[in-house]
PDB file of C-alpha atoms in Angstrom:
ATOM      1  CA  UNK C   1     -13.480   9.878  32.090  1.00  0.00           C
ATOM      2  CA  UNK C   2     -13.318   7.526  29.093  1.00  0.00           C
ATOM      3  CA  UNK C   3      -9.627   8.340  28.569  1.00  0.00           C
ATOM      4  CA  UNK C   4      -8.895   7.581  32.214  1.00  0.00           C
ATOM      5  CA  UNK C   5     -10.708   4.249  31.930  1.00  0.00           C
ATOM      6  CA  UNK C   6      -8.798   3.418  28.734  1.00  0.00           C
ATOM      7  CA  UNK C   7      -5.483   4.295  30.386  1.00  0.00           C
ATOM      8  CA  UNK C   8      -6.403   2.124  33.384  1.00  0.00           C
ATOM      9  CA  UNK C   9      -7.242  -0.848  31.116  1.00  0.00           C
ATOM     10  CA  UNK C  10      -4.049  -0.366  29.125  1.00  0.00           C
ATOM     11  CA  UNK C  11      -2.033  -0.443  32.354  1.00  0.00           C
ATOM     12  CA  UNK C  12      -3.808  -3.651  33.459  1.00  0.00           C
ATOM     13  CA  UNK C  13      -3.132  -5.344  30.109  1.00  0.00           C
ATOM     14  CA  UNK C  14       0.536  -4.260  30.296  1.00  0.00           C
ATOM     15  CA  UNK C  15       0.734  -5.977  33.718  1.00  0.00           C
ATOM     16  CA  UNK C  16      -0.769  -9.165  32.260  1.00  0.00           C
ATOM     17  CA  UNK C  17      -4.111  -8.690  34.037  1.00  0.00           C
ATOM     18  CA  UNK C  18      -7.375  -9.326  32.205  1.00  0.00           C
ATOM     19  CA  UNK C  19      -9.438  -6.123  32.612  1.00  0.00           C
ATOM     20  CA  UNK C  20     -12.726  -8.047  32.382  1.00  0.00           C
ATOM     21  CA  UNK C  21     -11.660 -10.442  35.168  1.00  0.00           C
ATOM     22  CA  UNK C  22     -10.404  -7.507  37.222  1.00  0.00           C
ATOM     23  CA  UNK C  23     -13.778  -5.800  36.851  1.00  0.00           C
ATOM     24  CA  UNK C  24     -15.636  -9.011  37.812  1.00  0.00           C
ATOM     25  CA  UNK C  25     -13.469  -9.360  40.932  1.00  0.00           C
ATOM     26  CA  UNK C  26     -14.048  -5.724  41.894  1.00  0.00           C
ATOM     27  CA  UNK C  27     -17.820  -6.141  41.497  1.00  0.00           C
ATOM     28  CA  UNK C  28     -17.778  -9.416  43.448  1.00  0.00           C
ATOM     29  CA  UNK C  29     -15.990  -7.708  46.335  1.00  0.00           C
ATOM     30  CA  UNK C  30     -18.414  -4.792  46.238  1.00  0.00           C
ATOM     31  CA  UNK C  31     -21.552  -6.967  46.303  1.00  0.00           C
ATOM     32  CA  UNK C  32     -20.966 -10.597  47.318  1.00  0.00           C
ATOM     33  CA  UNK C  33     -18.144  -9.929  49.753  1.00  0.00           C
ATOM     34  CA  UNK C  34     -19.597  -6.754  51.268  1.00  0.00           C
ATOM     35  CA  UNK C  35     -19.531  -7.467  54.995  1.00  0.00           C
ATOM     36  CA  UNK C  36     -23.222  -6.847  55.655  1.00  0.00           C
ATOM     37  CA  UNK C  37     -24.387  -9.245  52.898  1.00  0.00           C
ATOM     38  CA  UNK C  38     -21.746 -11.801  53.790  1.00  0.00           C
ATOM     39  CA  UNK C  39     -22.641 -11.672  57.484  1.00  0.00           C
ATOM     40  CA  UNK C  40     -26.290 -12.361  56.635  1.00  0.00           C
ATOM     41  CA  UNK C  41     -25.276 -15.448  54.641  1.00  0.00           C
ATOM     42  CA  UNK C  42     -23.085 -16.613  57.508  1.00  0.00           C
ATOM     43  CA  UNK C  43     -25.923 -16.159  60.009  1.00  0.00           C
ATOM     44  CA  UNK C  44     -28.230 -18.125  57.730  1.00  0.00           C
ATOM     45  CA  UNK C  45     -25.766 -21.022  57.631  1.00  0.00           C
ATOM     46  CA  UNK C  46     -25.514 -21.310  61.431  1.00  0.00           C
ATOM     47  CA  UNK C  47     -27.051 -24.321  63.144  1.00  0.00           C
ATOM     48  CA  UNK C  48     -28.543 -24.502  66.599  1.00  0.00           C
ATOM     49  CA  UNK C  49     -31.151 -22.138  67.943  1.00  0.00           C
ATOM     50  CA  UNK C  50     -28.975 -20.581  70.666  1.00  0.00           C
ATOM     51  CA  UNK C  51     -25.889 -20.115  68.468  1.00  0.00           C
ATOM     52  CA  UNK C  52     -27.928 -18.717  65.593  1.00  0.00           C
ATOM     53  CA  UNK C  53     -29.580 -16.186  67.927  1.00  0.00           C
ATOM     54  CA  UNK C  54     -26.206 -15.151  69.382  1.00  0.00           C
ATOM     55  CA  UNK C  55     -24.766 -14.716  65.879  1.00  0.00           C
ATOM     56  CA  UNK C  56     -27.674 -12.597  64.644  1.00  0.00           C
ATOM     57  CA  UNK C  57     -27.648 -10.357  67.735  1.00  0.00           C
ATOM     58  CA  UNK C  58     -23.881  -9.924  67.697  1.00  0.00           C
ATOM     59  CA  UNK C  59     -23.840  -9.056  64.019  1.00  0.00           C
ATOM     60  CA  UNK C  60     -26.799  -6.670  64.189  1.00  0.00           C
ATOM     61  CA  UNK C  61     -25.910  -4.839  67.393  1.00  0.00           C
ATOM     62  CA  UNK C  62     -22.124  -4.762  67.403  1.00  0.00           C
ATOM     63  CA  UNK C  63     -20.382  -5.759  64.180  1.00  0.00           C
ATOM     64  CA  UNK C  64     -22.444  -4.535  61.214  1.00  0.00           C
ATOM     65  CA  UNK C  65     -22.709  -0.938  62.483  1.00  0.00           C
ATOM     66  CA  UNK C  66     -18.901  -0.732  62.414  1.00  0.00           C
ATOM     67  CA  UNK C  67     -17.946  -2.817  59.348  1.00  0.00           C
ATOM     68  CA  UNK C  68     -21.027  -1.999  57.243  1.00  0.00           C
ATOM     69  CA  UNK C  69     -20.417  -2.863  53.564  1.00  0.00           C
ATOM     70  CA  UNK C  70     -16.636  -3.003  53.697  1.00  0.00           C
ATOM     71  CA  UNK C  71     -15.396  -5.789  51.384  1.00  0.00           C
ATOM     72  CA  UNK C  72     -14.355  -8.849  53.393  1.00  0.00           C
ATOM     73  CA  UNK C  73     -10.797  -9.054  51.935  1.00  0.00           C
ATOM     74  CA  UNK C  74     -10.083  -5.456  53.003  1.00  0.00           C
ATOM     75  CA  UNK C  75     -11.089  -5.872  56.665  1.00  0.00           C
ATOM     76  CA  UNK C  76      -8.088  -5.442  58.960  1.00  0.00           C
ATOM     77  CA  UNK C  77      -7.307  -6.232  62.578  1.00  0.00           C
ATOM     78  CA  UNK C  78      -7.824  -2.535  63.369  1.00  0.00           C
ATOM     79  CA  UNK C  79     -11.415  -2.844  62.085  1.00  0.00           C
ATOM     80  CA  UNK C  80     -12.016  -5.832  64.367  1.00  0.00           C
ATOM     81  CA  UNK C  81     -10.551  -3.989  67.357  1.00  0.00           C
ATOM     82  CA  UNK C  82     -12.758  -0.977  66.579  1.00  0.00           C
ATOM     83  CA  UNK C  83     -15.860  -3.184  66.637  1.00  0.00           C
ATOM     84  CA  UNK C  84     -14.876  -4.888  69.895  1.00  0.00           C
ATOM     85  CA  UNK C  85     -13.804  -1.837  71.833  1.00  0.00           C
ATOM     86  CA  UNK C  86     -16.815   0.192  70.775  1.00  0.00           C
ATOM     87  CA  UNK C  87     -18.737  -2.034  73.201  1.00  0.00           C
ATOM     88  CA  UNK C  88     -19.137  -0.821  76.826  1.00  0.00           C
ATOM     89  CA  UNK C  89     -16.451  -1.994  79.270  1.00  0.00           C
ATOM     90  CA  UNK C  90     -19.097  -3.630  81.471  1.00  0.00           C
ATOM     91  CA  UNK C  91     -19.991  -6.058  78.670  1.00  0.00           C
ATOM     92  CA  UNK C  92     -16.986  -8.343  79.171  1.00  0.00           C
ATOM     93  CA  UNK C  93     -18.935 -11.533  78.460  1.00  0.00           C
ATOM     94  CA  UNK C  94     -20.660 -10.007  75.475  1.00  0.00           C
ATOM     95  CA  UNK C  95     -17.318  -8.831  74.036  1.00  0.00           C
ATOM     96  CA  UNK C  96     -16.051 -12.396  74.305  1.00  0.00           C
ATOM     97  CA  UNK C  97     -19.156 -13.702  72.507  1.00  0.00           C
ATOM     98  CA  UNK C  98     -18.813 -11.142  69.701  1.00  0.00           C
ATOM     99  CA  UNK C  99     -15.152 -12.121  69.348  1.00  0.00           C
ATOM    100  CA  UNK C 100     -16.197 -15.786  68.996  1.00  0.00           C
ATOM    101  CA  UNK C 101     -18.792 -14.921  66.340  1.00  0.00           C
ATOM    102  CA  UNK C 102     -16.298 -12.894  64.303  1.00  0.00           C
ATOM    103  CA  UNK C 103     -13.607 -15.577  64.598  1.00  0.00           C
ATOM    104  CA  UNK C 104     -16.077 -18.203  63.360  1.00  0.00           C
ATOM    105  CA  UNK C 105     -17.267 -15.967  60.498  1.00  0.00           C
ATOM    106  CA  UNK C 106     -13.715 -15.469  59.232  1.00  0.00           C
ATOM    107  CA  UNK C 107     -12.915 -19.195  59.536  1.00  0.00           C
ATOM    108  CA  UNK C 108     -16.057 -19.883  57.508  1.00  0.00           C
ATOM    109  CA  UNK C 109     -14.916 -17.356  54.880  1.00  0.00           C
ATOM    110  CA  UNK C 110     -11.513 -19.063  54.641  1.00  0.00           C
ATOM    111  CA  UNK C 111     -13.119 -22.502  54.279  1.00  0.00           C
ATOM    112  CA  UNK C 112     -15.239 -21.176  51.397  1.00  0.00           C
ATOM    113  CA  UNK C 113     -12.195 -19.672  49.687  1.00  0.00           C
ATOM    114  CA  UNK C 114     -13.488 -16.094  49.926  1.00  0.00           C
ATOM    115  CA  UNK C 115     -10.414 -14.882  51.853  1.00  0.00           C
ATOM    116  CA  UNK C 116      -6.964 -16.391  52.288  1.00  0.00           C
ATOM    117  CA  UNK C 117      -6.313 -15.428  55.915  1.00  0.00           C
ATOM    118  CA  UNK C 118      -8.264 -14.110  58.855  1.00  0.00           C
ATOM    119  CA  UNK C 119      -7.640 -10.599  60.152  1.00  0.00           C
ATOM    120  CA  UNK C 120      -8.159 -12.132  63.615  1.00  0.00           C
ATOM    121  CA  UNK C 121      -5.186 -14.453  63.279  1.00  0.00           C
ATOM    122  CA  UNK C 122      -2.957 -14.000  66.308  1.00  0.00           C
ATOM    123  CA  UNK C 123      -5.471 -11.919  68.260  1.00  0.00           C
ATOM    124  CA  UNK C 124      -5.941 -12.844  71.888  1.00  0.00           C
ATOM    125  CA  UNK C 125      -9.402 -13.842  73.050  1.00  0.00           C
ATOM    126  CA  UNK C 126     -10.922 -11.274  75.428  1.00  0.00           C
ATOM    127  CA  UNK C 127     -10.706 -12.332  79.087  1.00  0.00           C
ATOM    128  CA  UNK C 128     -13.500 -14.466  80.532  1.00  0.00           C
ATOM    129  CA  UNK C 129     -16.087 -13.044  82.879  1.00  0.00           C
ATOM    130  CA  UNK C 130     -15.015 -13.251  86.513  1.00  0.00           C
ATOM    131  CA  UNK C 131     -17.038 -15.798  88.447  1.00  0.00           C
ATOM    132  CA  UNK C 132     -19.354 -14.454  91.098  1.00  0.00           C
ATOM    133  CA  UNK C 133     -20.324 -16.245  94.265  1.00  0.00           C
ATOM    134  CA  UNK C 134     -24.044 -16.671  94.588  1.00  0.00           C
ATOM    135  CA  UNK C 135     -25.978 -18.010  97.542  1.00  0.00           C
ATOM    136  CA  UNK C 136     -29.634 -18.956  97.614  1.00  0.00           C
ATOM    137  CA  UNK C 137     -31.561 -18.188 100.724  1.00  0.00           C
ATOM    138  CA  UNK C 138     -33.791 -20.895 102.134  1.00  0.00           C
ATOM    139  CA  UNK C 139     -36.934 -19.060 101.001  1.00  0.00           C
ATOM    140  CA  UNK C 140     -35.512 -18.833  97.475  1.00  0.00           C
ATOM    141  CA  UNK C 141     -34.819 -22.566  97.515  1.00  0.00           C
ATOM    142  CA  UNK C 142     -38.401 -23.254  98.566  1.00  0.00           C
ATOM    143  CA  UNK C 143     -39.779 -20.901  95.906  1.00  0.00           C
ATOM    144  CA  UNK C 144     -37.825 -22.730  93.191  1.00  0.00           C
ATOM    145  CA  UNK C 145     -38.734 -26.189  94.501  1.00  0.00           C
ATOM    146  CA  UNK C 146     -35.234 -27.016  95.751  1.00  0.00           C
ATOM    147  CA  UNK C 147     -34.963 -28.665  99.149  1.00  0.00           C
ATOM    148  CA  UNK C 148     -31.767 -27.638 100.969  1.00  0.00           C
ATOM    149  CA  UNK C 149     -29.813 -30.342 102.815  1.00  0.00           C
ATOM    150  CA  UNK C 150     -31.117 -30.883 106.387  1.00  0.00           C
ATOM    151  CA  UNK C 151     -27.954 -29.640 108.122  1.00  0.00           C
ATOM    152  CA  UNK C 152     -28.127 -26.349 106.183  1.00  0.00           C
ATOM    153  CA  UNK C 153     -31.862 -25.933 106.694  1.00  0.00           C
ATOM    154  CA  UNK C 154     -31.422 -26.496 110.460  1.00  0.00           C
ATOM    155  CA  UNK C 155     -28.625 -23.934 110.751  1.00  0.00           C
ATOM    156  CA  UNK C 156     -30.608 -21.406 108.712  1.00  0.00           C
ATOM    157  CA  UNK C 157     -33.702 -21.818 110.887  1.00  0.00           C
ATOM    158  CA  UNK C 158     -31.701 -21.321 114.059  1.00  0.00           C
ATOM    159  CA  UNK C 159     -30.013 -18.181 112.682  1.00  0.00           C
ATOM    160  CA  UNK C 160     -33.321 -16.719 111.462  1.00  0.00           C
ATOM    161  CA  UNK C 161     -32.442 -16.226 107.740  1.00  0.00           C
TER     162      UNK C 161
END
């Protein structure tokens, strides 16, 4: 083991790399840039109650179980896709939200100098949720304190809805 370590250090020195700096970088990636720890710091930096809640839920439920403690610089687009498509197909809106959280996390990492480029660069945003038509019945309007326009209320009363 010691001979292997010595051979490794000798190779690093021959390449002009400082073995002590190389070891510090390796340890930094293993601890500070481990995804789970980094994600917690990102969540802590988020402002706004709603956004912060969305970030924490997305990270806890969907992203951390897939990326775990993988060092941030080694995360690839395939890792991101694995996290997104592990989610049920019915959760189209949620998938879009998780995508937004991950995109913001990687932009934050770039701005801090922890990575040089985002693995999400060039990825297409998941499609938006299809709009649904919703109609309130007159009794629902009354229950929520909304008064429907008179011409609608008159036609509803005559039709018996």
